[in-house]
CSV table of C-alpha atoms in Angstrom, one decimal:
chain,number,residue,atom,x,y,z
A,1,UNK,CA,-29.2,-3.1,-17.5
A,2,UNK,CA,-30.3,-2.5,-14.2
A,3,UNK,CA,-31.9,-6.4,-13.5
A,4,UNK,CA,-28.5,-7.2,-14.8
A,5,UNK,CA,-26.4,-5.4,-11.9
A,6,UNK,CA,-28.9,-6.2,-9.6
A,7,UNK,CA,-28.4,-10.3,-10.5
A,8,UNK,CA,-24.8,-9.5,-10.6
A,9,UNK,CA,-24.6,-8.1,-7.4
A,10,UNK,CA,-26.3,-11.0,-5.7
A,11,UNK,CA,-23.2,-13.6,-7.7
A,12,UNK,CA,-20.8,-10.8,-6.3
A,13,UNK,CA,-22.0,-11.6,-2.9
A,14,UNK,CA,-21.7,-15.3,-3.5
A,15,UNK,CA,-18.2,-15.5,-4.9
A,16,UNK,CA,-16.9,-12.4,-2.7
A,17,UNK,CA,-15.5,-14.3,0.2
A,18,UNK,CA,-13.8,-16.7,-1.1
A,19,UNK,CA,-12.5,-14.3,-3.9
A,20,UNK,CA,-11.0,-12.1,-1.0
A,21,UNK,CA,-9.3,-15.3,0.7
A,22,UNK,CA,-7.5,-15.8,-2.5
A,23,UNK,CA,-6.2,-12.6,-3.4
A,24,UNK,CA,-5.1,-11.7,0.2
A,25,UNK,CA,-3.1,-15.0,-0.2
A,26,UNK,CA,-1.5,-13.6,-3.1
A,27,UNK,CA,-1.1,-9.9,-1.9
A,28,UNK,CA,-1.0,-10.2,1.8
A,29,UNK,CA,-2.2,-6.8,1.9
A,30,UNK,CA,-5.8,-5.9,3.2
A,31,UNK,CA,-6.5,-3.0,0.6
A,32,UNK,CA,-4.2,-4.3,-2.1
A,33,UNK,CA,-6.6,-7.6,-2.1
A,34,UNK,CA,-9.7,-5.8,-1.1
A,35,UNK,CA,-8.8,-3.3,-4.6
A,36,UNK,CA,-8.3,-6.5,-6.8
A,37,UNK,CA,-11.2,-8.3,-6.1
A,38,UNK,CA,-13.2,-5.0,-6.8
A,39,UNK,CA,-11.2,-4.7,-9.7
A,40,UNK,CA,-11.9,-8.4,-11.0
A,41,UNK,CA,-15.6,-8.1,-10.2
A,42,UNK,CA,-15.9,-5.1,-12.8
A,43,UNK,CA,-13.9,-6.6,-15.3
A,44,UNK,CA,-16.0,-9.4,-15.2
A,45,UNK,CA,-19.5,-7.6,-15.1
A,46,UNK,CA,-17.7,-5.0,-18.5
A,47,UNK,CA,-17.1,-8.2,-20.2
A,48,UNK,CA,-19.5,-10.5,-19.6
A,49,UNK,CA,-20.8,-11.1,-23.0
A,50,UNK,CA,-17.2,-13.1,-23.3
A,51,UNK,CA,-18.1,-15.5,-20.6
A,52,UNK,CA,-18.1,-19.2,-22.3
A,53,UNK,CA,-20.4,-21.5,-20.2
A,54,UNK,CA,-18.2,-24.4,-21.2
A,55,UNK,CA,-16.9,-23.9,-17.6
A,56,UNK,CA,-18.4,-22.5,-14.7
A,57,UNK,CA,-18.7,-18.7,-13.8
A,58,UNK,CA,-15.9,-19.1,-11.0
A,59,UNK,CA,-13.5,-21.0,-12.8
A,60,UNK,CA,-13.7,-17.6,-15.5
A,61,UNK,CA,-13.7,-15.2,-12.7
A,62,UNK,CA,-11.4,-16.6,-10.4
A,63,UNK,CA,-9.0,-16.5,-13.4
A,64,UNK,CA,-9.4,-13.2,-13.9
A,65,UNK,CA,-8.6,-12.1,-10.3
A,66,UNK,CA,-5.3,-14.1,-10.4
A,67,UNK,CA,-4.5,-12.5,-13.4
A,68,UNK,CA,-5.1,-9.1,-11.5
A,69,UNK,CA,-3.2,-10.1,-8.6
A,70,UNK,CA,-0.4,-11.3,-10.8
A,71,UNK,CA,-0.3,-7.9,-12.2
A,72,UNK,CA,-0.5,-6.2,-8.7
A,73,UNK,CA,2.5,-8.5,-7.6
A,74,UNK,CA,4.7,-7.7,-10.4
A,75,UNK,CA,4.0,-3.7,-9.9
A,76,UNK,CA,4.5,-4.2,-6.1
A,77,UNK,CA,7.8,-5.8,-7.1
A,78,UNK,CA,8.9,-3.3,-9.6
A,79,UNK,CA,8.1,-0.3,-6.7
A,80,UNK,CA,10.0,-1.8,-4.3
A,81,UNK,CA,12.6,-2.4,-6.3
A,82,UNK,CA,12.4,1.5,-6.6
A,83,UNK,CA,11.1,2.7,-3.3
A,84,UNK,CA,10.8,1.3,0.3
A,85,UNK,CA,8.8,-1.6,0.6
A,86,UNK,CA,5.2,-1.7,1.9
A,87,UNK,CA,4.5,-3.4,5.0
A,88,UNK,CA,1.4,-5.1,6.5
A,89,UNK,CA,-0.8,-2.1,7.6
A,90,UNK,CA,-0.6,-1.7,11.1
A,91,UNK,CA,-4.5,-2.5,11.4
A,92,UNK,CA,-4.5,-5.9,9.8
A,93,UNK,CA,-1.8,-6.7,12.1
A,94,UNK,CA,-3.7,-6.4,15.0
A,95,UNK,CA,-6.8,-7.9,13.2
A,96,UNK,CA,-4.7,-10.5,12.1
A,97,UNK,CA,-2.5,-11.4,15.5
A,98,UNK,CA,-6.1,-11.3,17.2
A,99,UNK,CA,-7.0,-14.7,15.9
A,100,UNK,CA,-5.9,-17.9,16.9
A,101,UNK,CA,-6.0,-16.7,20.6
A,102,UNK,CA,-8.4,-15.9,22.9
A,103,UNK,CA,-7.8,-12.5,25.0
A,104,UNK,CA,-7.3,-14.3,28.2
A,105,UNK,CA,-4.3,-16.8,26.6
A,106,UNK,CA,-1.6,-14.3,24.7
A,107,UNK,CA,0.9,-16.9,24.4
A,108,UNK,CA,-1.4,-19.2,22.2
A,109,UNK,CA,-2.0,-15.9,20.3
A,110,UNK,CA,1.7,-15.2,19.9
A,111,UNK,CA,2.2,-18.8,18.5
A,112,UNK,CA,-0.3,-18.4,15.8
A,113,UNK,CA,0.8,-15.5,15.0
A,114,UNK,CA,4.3,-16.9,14.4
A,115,UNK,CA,3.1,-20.0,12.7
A,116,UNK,CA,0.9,-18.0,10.2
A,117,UNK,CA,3.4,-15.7,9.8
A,118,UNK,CA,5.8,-18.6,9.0
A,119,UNK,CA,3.2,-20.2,6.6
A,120,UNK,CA,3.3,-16.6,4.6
A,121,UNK,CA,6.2,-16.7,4.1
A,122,UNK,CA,7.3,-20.1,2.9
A,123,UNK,CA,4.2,-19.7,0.5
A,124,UNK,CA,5.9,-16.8,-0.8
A,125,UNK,CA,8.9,-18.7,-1.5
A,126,UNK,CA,7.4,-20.9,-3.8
A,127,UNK,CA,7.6,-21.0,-6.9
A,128,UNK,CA,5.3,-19.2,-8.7
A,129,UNK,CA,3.1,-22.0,-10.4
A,130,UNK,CA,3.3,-23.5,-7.5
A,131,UNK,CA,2.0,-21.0,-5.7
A,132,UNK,CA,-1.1,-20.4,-7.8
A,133,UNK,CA,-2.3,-23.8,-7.9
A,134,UNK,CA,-1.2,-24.3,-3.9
A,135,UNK,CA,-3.4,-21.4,-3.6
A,136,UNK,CA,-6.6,-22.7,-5.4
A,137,UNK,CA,-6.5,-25.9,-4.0
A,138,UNK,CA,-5.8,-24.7,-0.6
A,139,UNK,CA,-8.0,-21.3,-0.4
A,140,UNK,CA,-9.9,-21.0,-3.1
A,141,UNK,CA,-11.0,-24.5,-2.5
A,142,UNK,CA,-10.6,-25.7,-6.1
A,143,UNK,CA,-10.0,-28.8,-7.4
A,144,UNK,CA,-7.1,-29.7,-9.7
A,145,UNK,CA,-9.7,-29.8,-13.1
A,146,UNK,CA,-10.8,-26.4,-12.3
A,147,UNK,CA,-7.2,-25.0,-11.5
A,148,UNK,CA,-6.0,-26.7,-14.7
A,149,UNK,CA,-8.7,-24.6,-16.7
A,150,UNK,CA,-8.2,-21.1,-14.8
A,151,UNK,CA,-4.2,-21.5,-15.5
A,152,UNK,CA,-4.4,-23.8,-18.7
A,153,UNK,CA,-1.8,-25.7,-17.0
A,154,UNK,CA,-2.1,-29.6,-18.0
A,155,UNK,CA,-4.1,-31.4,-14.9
A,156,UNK,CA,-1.5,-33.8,-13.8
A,157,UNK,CA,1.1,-31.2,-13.9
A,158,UNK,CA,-1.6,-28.8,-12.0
A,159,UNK,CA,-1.4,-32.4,-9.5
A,160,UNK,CA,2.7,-32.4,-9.6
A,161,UNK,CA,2.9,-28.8,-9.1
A,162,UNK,CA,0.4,-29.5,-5.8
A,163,UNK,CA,2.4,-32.4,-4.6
A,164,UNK,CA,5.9,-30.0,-5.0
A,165,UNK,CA,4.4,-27.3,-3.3
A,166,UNK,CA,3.2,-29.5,-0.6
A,167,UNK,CA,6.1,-31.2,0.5
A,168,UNK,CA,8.3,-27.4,-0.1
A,169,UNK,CA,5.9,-26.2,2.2
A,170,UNK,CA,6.4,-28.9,5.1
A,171,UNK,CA,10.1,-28.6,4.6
A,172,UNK,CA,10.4,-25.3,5.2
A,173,UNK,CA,7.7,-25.2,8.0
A,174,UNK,CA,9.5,-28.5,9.8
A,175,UNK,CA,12.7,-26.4,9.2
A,176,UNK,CA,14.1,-28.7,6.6
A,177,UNK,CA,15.3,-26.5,3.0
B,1,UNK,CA,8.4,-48.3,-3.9
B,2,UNK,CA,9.4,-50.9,-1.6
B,3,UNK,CA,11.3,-48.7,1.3
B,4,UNK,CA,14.4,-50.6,3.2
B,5,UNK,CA,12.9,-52.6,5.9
B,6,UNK,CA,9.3,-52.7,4.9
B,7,UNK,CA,8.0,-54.7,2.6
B,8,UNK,CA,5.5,-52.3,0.5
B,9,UNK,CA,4.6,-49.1,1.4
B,10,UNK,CA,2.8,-45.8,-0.7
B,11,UNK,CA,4.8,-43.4,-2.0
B,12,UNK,CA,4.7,-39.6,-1.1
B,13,UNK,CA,3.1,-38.5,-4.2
B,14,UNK,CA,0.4,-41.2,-4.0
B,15,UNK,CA,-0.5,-40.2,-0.3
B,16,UNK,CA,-0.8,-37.0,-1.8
B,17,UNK,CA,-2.9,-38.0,-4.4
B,18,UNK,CA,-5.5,-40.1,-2.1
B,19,UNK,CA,-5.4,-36.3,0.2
B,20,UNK,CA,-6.6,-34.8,-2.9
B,21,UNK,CA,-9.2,-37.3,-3.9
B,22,UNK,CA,-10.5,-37.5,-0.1
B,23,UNK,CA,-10.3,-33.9,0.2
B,24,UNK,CA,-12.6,-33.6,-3.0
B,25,UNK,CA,-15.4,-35.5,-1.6
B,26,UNK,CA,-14.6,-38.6,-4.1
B,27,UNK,CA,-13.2,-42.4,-2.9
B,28,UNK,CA,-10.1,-43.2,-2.8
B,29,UNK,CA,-8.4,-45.8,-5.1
B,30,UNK,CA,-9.4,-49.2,-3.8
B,31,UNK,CA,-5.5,-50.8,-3.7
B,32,UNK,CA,-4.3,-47.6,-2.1
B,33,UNK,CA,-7.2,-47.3,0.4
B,34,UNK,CA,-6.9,-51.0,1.6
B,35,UNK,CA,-3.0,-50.3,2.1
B,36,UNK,CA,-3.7,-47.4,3.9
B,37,UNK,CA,-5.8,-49.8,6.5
B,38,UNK,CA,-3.2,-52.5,6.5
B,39,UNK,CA,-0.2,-50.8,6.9
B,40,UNK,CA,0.5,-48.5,10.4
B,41,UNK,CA,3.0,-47.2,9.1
B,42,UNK,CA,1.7,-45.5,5.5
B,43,UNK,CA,-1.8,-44.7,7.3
B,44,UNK,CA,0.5,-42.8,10.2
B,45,UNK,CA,2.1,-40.9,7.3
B,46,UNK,CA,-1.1,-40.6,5.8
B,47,UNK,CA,-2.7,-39.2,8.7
B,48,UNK,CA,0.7,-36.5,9.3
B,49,UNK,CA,0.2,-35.6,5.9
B,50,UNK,CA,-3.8,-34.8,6.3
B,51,UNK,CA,-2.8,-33.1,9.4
B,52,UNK,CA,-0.7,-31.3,8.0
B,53,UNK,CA,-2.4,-29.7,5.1
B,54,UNK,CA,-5.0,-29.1,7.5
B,55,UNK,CA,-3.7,-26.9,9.8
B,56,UNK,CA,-2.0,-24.6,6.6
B,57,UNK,CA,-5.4,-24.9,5.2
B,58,UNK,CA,-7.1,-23.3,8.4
B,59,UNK,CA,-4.4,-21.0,9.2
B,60,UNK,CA,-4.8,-19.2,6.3
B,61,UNK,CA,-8.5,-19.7,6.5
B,62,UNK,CA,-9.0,-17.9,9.8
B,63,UNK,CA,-6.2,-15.1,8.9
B,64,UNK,CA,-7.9,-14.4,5.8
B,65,UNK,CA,-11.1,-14.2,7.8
B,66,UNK,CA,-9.8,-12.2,9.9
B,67,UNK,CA,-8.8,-9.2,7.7
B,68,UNK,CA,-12.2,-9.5,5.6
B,69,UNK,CA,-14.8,-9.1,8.4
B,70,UNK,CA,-18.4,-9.2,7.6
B,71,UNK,CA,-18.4,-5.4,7.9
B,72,UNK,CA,-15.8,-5.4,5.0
B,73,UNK,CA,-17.4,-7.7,3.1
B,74,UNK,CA,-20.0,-5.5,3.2
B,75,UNK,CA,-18.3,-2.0,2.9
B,76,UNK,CA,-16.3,-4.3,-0.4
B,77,UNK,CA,-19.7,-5.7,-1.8
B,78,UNK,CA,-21.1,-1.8,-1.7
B,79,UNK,CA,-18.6,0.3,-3.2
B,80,UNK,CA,-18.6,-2.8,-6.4
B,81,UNK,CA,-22.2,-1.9,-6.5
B,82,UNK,CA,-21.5,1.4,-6.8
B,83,UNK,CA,-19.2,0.6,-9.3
B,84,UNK,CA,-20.5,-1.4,-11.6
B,85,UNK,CA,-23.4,1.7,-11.7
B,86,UNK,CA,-21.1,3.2,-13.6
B,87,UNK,CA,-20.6,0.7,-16.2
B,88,UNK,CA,-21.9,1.2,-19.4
B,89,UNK,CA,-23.0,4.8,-18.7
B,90,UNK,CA,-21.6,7.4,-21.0
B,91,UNK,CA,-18.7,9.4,-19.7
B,92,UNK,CA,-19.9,12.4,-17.2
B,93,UNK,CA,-18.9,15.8,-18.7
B,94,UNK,CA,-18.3,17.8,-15.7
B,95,UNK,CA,-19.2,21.1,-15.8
B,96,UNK,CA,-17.0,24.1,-15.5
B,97,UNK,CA,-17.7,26.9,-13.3
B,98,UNK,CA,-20.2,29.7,-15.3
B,99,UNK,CA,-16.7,32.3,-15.5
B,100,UNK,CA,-14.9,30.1,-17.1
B,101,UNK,CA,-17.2,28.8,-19.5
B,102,UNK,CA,-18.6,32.2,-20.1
B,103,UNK,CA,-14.6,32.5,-20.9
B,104,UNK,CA,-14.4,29.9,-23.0
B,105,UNK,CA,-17.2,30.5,-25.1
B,106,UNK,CA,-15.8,34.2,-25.4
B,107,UNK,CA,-12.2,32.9,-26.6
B,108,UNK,CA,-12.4,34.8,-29.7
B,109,UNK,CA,-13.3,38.1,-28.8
B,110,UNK,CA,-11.0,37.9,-25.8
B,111,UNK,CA,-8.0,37.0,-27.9
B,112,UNK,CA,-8.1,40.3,-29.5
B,113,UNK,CA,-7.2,42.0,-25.9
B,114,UNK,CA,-3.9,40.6,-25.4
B,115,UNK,CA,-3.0,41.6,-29.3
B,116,UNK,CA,-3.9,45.0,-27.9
B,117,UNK,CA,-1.5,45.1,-24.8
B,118,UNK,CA,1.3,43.3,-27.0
B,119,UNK,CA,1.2,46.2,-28.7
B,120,UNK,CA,0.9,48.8,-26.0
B,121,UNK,CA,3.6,47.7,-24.4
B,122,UNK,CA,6.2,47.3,-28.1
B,123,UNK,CA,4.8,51.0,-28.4
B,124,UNK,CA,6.0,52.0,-24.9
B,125,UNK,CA,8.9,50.2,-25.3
B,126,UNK,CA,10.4,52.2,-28.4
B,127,UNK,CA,8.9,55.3,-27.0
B,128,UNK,CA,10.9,54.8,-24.0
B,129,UNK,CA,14.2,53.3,-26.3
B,130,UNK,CA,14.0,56.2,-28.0
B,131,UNK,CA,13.5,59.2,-25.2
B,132,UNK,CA,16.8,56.9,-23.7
B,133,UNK,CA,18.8,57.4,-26.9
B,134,UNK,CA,18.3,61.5,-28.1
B,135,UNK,CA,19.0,62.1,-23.5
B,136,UNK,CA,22.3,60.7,-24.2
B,137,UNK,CA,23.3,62.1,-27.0
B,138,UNK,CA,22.2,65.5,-26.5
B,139,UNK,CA,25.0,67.7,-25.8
B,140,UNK,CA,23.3,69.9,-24.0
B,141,UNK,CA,21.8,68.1,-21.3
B,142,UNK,CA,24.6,65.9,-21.2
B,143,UNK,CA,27.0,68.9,-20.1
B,144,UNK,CA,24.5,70.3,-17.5
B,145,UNK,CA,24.7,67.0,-15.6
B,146,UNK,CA,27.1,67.9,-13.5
B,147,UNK,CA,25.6,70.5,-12.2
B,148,UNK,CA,22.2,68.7,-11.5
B,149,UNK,CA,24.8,66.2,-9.6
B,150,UNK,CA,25.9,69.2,-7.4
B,151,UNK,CA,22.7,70.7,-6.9
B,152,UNK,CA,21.5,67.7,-5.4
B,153,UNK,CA,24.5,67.1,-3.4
B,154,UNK,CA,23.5,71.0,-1.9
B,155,UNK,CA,20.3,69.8,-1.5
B,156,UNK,CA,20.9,66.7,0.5
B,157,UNK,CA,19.0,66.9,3.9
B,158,UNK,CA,20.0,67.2,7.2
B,159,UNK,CA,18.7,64.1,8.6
B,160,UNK,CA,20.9,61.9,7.0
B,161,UNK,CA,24.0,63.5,8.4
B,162,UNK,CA,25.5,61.7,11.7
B,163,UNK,CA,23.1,63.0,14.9
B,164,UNK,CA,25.3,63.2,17.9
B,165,UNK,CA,24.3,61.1,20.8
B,166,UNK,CA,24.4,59.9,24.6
B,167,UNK,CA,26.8,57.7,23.4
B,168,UNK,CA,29.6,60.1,23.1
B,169,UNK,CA,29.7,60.8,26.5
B,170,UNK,CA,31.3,57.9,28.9
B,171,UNK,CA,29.1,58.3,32.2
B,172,UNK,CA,26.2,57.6,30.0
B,173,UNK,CA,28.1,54.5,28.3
B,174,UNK,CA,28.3,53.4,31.6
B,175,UNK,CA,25.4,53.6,33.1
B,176,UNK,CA,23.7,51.8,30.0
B,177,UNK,CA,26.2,49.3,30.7
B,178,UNK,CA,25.1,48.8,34.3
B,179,UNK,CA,20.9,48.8,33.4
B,180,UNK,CA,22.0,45.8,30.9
B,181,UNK,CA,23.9,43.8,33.5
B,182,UNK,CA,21.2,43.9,35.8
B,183,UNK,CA,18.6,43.0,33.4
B,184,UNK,CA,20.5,39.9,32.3
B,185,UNK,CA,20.9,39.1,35.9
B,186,UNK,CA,17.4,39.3,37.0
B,187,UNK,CA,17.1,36.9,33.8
B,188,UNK,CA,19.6,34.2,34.7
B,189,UNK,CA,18.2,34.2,38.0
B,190,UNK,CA,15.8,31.3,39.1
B,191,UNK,CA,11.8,32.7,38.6
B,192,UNK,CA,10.9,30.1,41.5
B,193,UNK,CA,10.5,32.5,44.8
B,194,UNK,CA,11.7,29.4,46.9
B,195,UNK,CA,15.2,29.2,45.3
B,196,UNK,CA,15.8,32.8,45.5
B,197,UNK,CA,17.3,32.6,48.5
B,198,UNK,CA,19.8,29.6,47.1
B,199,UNK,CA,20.6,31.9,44.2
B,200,UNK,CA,21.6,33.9,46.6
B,201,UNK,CA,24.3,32.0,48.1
B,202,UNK,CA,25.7,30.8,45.4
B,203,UNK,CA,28.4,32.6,43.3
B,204,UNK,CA,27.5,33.3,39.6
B,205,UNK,CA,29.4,32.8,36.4
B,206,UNK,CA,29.0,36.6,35.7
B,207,UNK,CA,31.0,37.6,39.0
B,208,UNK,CA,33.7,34.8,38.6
B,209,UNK,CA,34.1,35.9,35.2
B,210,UNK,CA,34.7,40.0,36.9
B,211,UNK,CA,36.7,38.7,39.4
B,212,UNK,CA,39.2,37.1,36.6
């Protein structure tokens, strides 16, 4: 048991990055994200005898953090239907608006800021398959097979939901709806 | 799709779908990457497009980066560690402090207690009722009450009848009158030495008000 954590511990290192990128695309919250991919790498390592090697160990995992941060998204939802809504901590802000600019040139900071901050939000107002797949392709760096077998969507409609997402995204970024 | 004006040109969703096919290190469709060289005008859209995607694609990149430092990263790959140590172990029985288990494992003896006090206190209860019950119906206590009232009214002590003091006589009324007047004063006045002499000069709401 213990070889097995150890040899797990080493794929959690591998796969933690870019399993962070993904859910903090989905959350947009430092600790939310940070909490789901902890939560997905647990799940995984509980239930690994389940693991199929019909595809590869990131398509199986990666579909069980989106599943997480699906969850997450609909219980964020419900509470702020219920309560005030959670912001950005203050801390990732300033982690966040730090990039993009150096310290000598604020107004190229300023701009990135904005223009992420613009990104995040007209990803959020996509659709939601089109979100999921926009966010594999995009930051999880899958391609449309492997997003096609972590949603079980068909892959051309994992393509068309791409292509809609894509052209939704530079419409609301050029400031056409 | 022939577009008004030009003769042939790719469509949206097939510049898309060369991105894709680039962007996954594979080649592009032979017809659609010839027309991409021949025509300015698709390759220009081609080349927006590209452009486009990659500057959301690195935006989100670098933000992402940002948040999840390698210290994170770290502190993240850690606590899973610590984790997953606790898969597959059997649930941890925590202990209860020795009292309480000593307590616990007692439970039987100790429930005999209570059954004793519930029934102290029913005892003392009807004891009580019942001394309550033959005092008021006695007749002869209940007559010679009146004359325990009035013994006790004799019996009242001194110190709670009025005491007589300073404040019957005017002069003193007066005088206590005065001491409080100057103590607000000296209160109301400025505490700063260099403003005493302002203070001075100036009238003060207390005399306006005795001159009215």
């Amino acid at each position: 048991m213990d070889d097995a954590r150890e040899r797990f511990s080493e794929l959690v290192a591998l796969h933690q990055r870019r399993a962070s990128r993904i859910a903090y695309q989905y959350l947009r919250d430092a600790a939310e994200a940070d909490e789901a991919v902890q939560d997905a790498f647990v799940k995984v390592f509980s239930h690994i005898t389940s693991y199929r090697e019909t595809w590869p160990f990131e398509v199986w995992f990666t579909r069980i953090l989106i599943n997480g941060c699906l969850d997450r998204r609909k219980a964020r939802a419900r509470r702020d239907r219920w309560f005030v809504s959670n912001d950005v901590s203050s801390a990732d802000e300033a982690r966040v608006s730090s990039v993009g600019g150096g310290v000598g040139d604020p107004e190229r900071a300023l701009l990135s800021r904005e223009r992420r901050a613009k990104l995040a939000a007209a990803i959020d107002r996509l659709d939601g398959r089109q979100r999921t797949v926009f966010t594999l392709c995009h930051y999880g760096d899958c391609t449309p097979r492997e997003i096609s077998a972590m949603t079980g969507l068909n892959e051309s409609t994992v393509r068309v939901h791409l292509f809609r997402a894509a052209r939704k995204l530079r419409g609301l970024l050029r400031g056409k709806p | 799709m022939i577009l008004p004006g030009h003769p042939y040109h790719l469509q949206d969703e097939r510049l898309f779908e060369c991105y894709l096919t680039e962007r996954s290190g594979e080649l592009i469709d032979p017809p659609a990457a010839e027309h991409l060289t021949d025509c300015a005008s698709c390759s220009e859209r081609y080349a927006d497009l590209v452009r486009f995607m990659e500057s959301v694609r690195t935006d989100g990149e670098s933000e992402a980066n940002a948040v999840f430092t390698p210290e994170r990263l770290r502190a993240q790959h850690q606590q899973i560690v610590r984790r997953l140590e606790q898969v597959g172990r059997p649930a941890r029985v925590i202990s209860f402090p020795g009292r309480l288990v000593r307590r616990t494992i007692t439970a039987s003896a100790g429930r005999t207690a209570p059954r004793w006090i519930a029934a102290a206190a029913a005892a003392g209860l009807f004891i009580g009722v019942a001394l309550g019950a033959s005092y008021e119906w006695n007749p002869l206590l209940h007559s010679s009450r009146p004359s325990v009232a009035r013994s006790a009214d004799a019996s009242r002590p001194a110190y709670l009848a009025p005491v007589a003091t300073r404040g019957s006589n005017q002069a003193a009324v007066a005088e206590d009158d005065a001491f409080l007047s100057d103590l607000e004063v000296a209160l109301e006045r400025p505490h700063t030495r260099e403003l005493l002499a302002f203070d001075a000069f100036t009238p003060h709401v207390r005399e306006i008000y005795d001159r009215r």
